PDB file of C-alpha atoms in Angstrom:
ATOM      1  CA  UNK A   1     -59.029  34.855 -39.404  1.00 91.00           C
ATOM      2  CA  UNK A   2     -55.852  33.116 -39.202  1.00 93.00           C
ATOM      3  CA  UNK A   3     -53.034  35.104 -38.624  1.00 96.00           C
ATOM      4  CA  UNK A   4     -49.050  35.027 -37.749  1.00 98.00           C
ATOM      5  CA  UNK A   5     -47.997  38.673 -36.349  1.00 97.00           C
ATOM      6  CA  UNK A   6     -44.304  38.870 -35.775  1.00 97.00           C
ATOM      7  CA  UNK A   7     -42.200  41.355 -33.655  1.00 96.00           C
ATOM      8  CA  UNK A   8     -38.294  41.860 -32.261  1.00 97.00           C
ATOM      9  CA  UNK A   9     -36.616  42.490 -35.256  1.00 95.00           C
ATOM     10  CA  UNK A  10     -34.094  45.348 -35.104  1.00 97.00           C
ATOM     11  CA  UNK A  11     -30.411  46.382 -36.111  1.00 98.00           C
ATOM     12  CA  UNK A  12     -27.899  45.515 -33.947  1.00 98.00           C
ATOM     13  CA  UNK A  13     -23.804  45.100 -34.497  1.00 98.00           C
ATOM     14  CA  UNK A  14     -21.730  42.057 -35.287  1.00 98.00           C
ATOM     15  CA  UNK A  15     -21.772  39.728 -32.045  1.00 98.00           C
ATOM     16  CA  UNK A  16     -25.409  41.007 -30.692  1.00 98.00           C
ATOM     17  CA  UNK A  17     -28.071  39.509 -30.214  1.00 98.00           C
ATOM     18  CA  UNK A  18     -31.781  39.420 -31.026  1.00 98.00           C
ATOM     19  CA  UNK A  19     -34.901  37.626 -30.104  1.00 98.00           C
ATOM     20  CA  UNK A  20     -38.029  37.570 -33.006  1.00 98.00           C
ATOM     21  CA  UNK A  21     -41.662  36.516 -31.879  1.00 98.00           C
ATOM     22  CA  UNK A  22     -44.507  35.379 -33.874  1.00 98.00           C
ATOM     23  CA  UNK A  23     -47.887  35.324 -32.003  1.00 97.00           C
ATOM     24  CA  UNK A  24     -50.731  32.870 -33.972  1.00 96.00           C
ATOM     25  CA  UNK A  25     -54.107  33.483 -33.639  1.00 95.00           C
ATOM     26  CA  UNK A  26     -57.249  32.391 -35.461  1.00 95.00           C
ATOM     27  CA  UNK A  27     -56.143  28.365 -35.795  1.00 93.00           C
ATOM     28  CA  UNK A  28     -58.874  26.050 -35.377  1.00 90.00           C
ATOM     29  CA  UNK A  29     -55.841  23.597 -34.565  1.00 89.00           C
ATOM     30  CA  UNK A  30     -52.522  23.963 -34.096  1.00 89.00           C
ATOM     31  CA  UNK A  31     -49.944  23.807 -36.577  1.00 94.00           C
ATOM     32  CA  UNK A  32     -48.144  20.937 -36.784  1.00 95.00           C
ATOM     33  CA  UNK A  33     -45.106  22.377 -37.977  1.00 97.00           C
ATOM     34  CA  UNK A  34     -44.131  25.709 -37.499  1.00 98.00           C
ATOM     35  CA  UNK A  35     -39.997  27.766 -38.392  1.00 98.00           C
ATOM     36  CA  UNK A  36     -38.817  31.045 -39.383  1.00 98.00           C
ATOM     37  CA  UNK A  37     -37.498  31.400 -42.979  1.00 98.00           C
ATOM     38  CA  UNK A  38     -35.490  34.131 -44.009  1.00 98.00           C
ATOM     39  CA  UNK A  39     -35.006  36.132 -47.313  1.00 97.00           C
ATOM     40  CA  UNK A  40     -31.963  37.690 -47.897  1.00 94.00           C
ATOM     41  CA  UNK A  41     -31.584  40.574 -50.879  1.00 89.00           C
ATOM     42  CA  UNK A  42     -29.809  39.082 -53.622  1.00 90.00           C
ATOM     43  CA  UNK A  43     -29.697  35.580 -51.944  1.00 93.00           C
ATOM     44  CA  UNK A  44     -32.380  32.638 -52.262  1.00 93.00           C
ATOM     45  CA  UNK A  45     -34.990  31.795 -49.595  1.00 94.00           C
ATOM     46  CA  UNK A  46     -33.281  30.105 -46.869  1.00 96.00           C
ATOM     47  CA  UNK A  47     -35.417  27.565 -43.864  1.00 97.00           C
ATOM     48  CA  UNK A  48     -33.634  29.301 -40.481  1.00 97.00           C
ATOM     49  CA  UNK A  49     -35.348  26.740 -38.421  1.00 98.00           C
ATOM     50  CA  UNK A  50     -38.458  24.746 -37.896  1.00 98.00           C
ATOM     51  CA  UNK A  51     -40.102  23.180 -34.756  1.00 98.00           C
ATOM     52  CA  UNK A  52     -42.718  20.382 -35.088  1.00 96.00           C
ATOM     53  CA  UNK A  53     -45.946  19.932 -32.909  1.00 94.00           C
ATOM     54  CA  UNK A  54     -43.583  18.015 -30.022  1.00 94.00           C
ATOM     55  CA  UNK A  55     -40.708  20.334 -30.219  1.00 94.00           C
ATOM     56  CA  UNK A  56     -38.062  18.583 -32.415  1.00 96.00           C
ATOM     57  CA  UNK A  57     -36.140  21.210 -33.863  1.00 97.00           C
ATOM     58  CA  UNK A  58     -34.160  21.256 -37.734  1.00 97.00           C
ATOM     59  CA  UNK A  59     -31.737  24.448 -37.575  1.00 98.00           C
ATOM     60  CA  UNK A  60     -30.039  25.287 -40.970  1.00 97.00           C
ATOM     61  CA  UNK A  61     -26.014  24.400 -40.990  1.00 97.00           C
ATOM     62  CA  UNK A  62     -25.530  28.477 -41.198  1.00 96.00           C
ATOM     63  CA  UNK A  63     -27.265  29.097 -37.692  1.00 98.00           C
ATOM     64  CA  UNK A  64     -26.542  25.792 -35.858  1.00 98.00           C
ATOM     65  CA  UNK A  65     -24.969  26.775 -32.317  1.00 98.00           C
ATOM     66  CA  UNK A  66     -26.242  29.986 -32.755  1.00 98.00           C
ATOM     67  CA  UNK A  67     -30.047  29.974 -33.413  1.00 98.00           C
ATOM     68  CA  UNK A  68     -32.711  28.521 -30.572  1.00 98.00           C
ATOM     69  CA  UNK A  69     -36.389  27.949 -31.607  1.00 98.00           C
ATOM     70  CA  UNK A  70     -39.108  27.689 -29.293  1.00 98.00           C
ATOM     71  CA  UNK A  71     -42.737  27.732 -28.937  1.00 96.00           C
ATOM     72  CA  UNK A  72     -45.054  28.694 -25.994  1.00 94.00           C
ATOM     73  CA  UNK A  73     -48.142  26.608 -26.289  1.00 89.00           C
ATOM     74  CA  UNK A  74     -50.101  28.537 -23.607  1.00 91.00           C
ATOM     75  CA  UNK A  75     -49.283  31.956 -25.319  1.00 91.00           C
ATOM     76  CA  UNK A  76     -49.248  30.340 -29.147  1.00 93.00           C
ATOM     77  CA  UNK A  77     -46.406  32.485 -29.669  1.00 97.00           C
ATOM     78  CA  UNK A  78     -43.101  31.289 -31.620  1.00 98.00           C
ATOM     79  CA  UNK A  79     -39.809  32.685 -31.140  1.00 98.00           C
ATOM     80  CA  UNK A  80     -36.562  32.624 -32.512  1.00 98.00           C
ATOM     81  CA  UNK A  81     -33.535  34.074 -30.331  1.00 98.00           C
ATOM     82  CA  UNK A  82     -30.276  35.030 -32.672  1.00 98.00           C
ATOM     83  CA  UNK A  83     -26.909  35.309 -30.905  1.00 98.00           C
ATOM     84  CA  UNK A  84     -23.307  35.985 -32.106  1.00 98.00           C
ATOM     85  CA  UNK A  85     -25.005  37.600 -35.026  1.00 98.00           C
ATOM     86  CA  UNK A  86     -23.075  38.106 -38.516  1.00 98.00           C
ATOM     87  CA  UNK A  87     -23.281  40.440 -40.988  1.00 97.00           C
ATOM     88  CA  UNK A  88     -24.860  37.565 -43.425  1.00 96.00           C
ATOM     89  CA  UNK A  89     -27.645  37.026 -40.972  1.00 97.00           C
ATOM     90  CA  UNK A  90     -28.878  40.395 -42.614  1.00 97.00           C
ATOM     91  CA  UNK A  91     -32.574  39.968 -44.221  1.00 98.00           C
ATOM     92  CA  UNK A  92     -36.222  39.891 -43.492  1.00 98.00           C
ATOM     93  CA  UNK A  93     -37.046  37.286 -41.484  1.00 98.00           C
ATOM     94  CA  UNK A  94     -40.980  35.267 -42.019  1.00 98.00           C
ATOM     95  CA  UNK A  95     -42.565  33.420 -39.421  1.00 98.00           C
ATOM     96  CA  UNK A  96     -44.530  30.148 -40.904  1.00 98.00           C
ATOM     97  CA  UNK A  97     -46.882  27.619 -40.358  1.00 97.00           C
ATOM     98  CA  UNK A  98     -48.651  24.033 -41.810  1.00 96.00           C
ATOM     99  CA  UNK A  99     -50.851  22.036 -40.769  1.00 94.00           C
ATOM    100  CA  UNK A 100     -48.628  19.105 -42.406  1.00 93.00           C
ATOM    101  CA  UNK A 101     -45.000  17.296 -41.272  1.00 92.00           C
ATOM    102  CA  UNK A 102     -43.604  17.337 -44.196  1.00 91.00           C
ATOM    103  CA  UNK A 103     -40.080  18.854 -44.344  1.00 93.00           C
ATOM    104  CA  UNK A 104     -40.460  19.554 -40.814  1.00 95.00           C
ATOM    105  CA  UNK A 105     -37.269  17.844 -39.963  1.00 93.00           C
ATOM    106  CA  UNK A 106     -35.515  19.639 -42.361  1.00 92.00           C
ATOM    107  CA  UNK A 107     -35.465  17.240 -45.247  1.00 91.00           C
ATOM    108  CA  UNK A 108     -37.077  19.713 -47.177  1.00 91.00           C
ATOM    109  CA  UNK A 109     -38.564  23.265 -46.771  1.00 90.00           C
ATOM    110  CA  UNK A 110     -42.522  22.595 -45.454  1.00 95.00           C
ATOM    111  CA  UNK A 111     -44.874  23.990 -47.311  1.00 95.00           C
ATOM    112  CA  UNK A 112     -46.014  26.588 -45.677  1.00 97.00           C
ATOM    113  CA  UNK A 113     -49.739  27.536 -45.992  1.00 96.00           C
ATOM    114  CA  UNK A 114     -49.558  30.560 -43.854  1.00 97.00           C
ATOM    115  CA  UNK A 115     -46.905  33.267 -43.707  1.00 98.00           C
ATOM    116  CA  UNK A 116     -46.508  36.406 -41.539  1.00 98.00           C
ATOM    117  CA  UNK A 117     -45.773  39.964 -42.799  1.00 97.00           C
ATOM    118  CA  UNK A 118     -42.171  39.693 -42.086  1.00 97.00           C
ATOM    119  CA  UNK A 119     -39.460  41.350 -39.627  1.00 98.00           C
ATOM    120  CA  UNK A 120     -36.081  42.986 -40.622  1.00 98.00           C
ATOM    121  CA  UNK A 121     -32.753  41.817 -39.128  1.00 98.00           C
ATOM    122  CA  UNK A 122     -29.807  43.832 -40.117  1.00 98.00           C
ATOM    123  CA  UNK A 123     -26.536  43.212 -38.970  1.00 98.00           C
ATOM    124  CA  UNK A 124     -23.757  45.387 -38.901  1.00 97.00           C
ATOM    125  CA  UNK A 125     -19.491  44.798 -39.117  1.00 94.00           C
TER     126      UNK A 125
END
């Protein structure tokens, strides 16, 4: 069964810093492209960051400088480390995954066939 598990989220103050995980299991291949996207209350769905299946990154304008993605192909885990954190970096973040490379450069958000469950981030002034 295909799954996306993810784990690190946490509350920390204005400045801190936080590193998310998402461990796959269950793909018959790898994902082509996977990112985080994160949902905000009161805010639309925003694409954090994606990586594609030779590690070319897309960060959003909001986390650029800020945000690294990264993916360790022995462990199939996908992570997402969050420094100088802000306040509006608040919000549940998804880990995500398609087989496809569509919107994988940021052109567009991918669509995403398979989701996690989802890890909070809250941010504090």
């Amino acid at each position: 069964q295909t799954r996306l598990a993810e784990s690190g989220g946490g509350s920390v103050q204005a400045g801190g810093s936080l590193r998310l995980s998402c461990e796959a299991s269950g793909f018959t291949y790898k994902p082509f492209c996977m990112g985080w996207i994160r949902q905000a209350t009161g805010k639309e769905r925003e694409g954090v960051a994606f990586i594609d299946n030779v590690s070319r990154t897309y960060y959003a304008d909001s986390v650029k400088g800020r945000f690294t993605i990264s993916k360790d192909n022995a462990k199939n885990v996908l992570h997402l480390e969050l420094n100088s954190l802000k306040p509006e970096d608040t919000g549940m973040y998804f880990c995500a995954a398609t087989s496809y490379r569509l919107g994988c450069s940021g052109d567009r958000e991918p669509d995403f066939a398979y989701w996690g469950q989802g890890t909070q981030v809250t941010v504090s002034s």
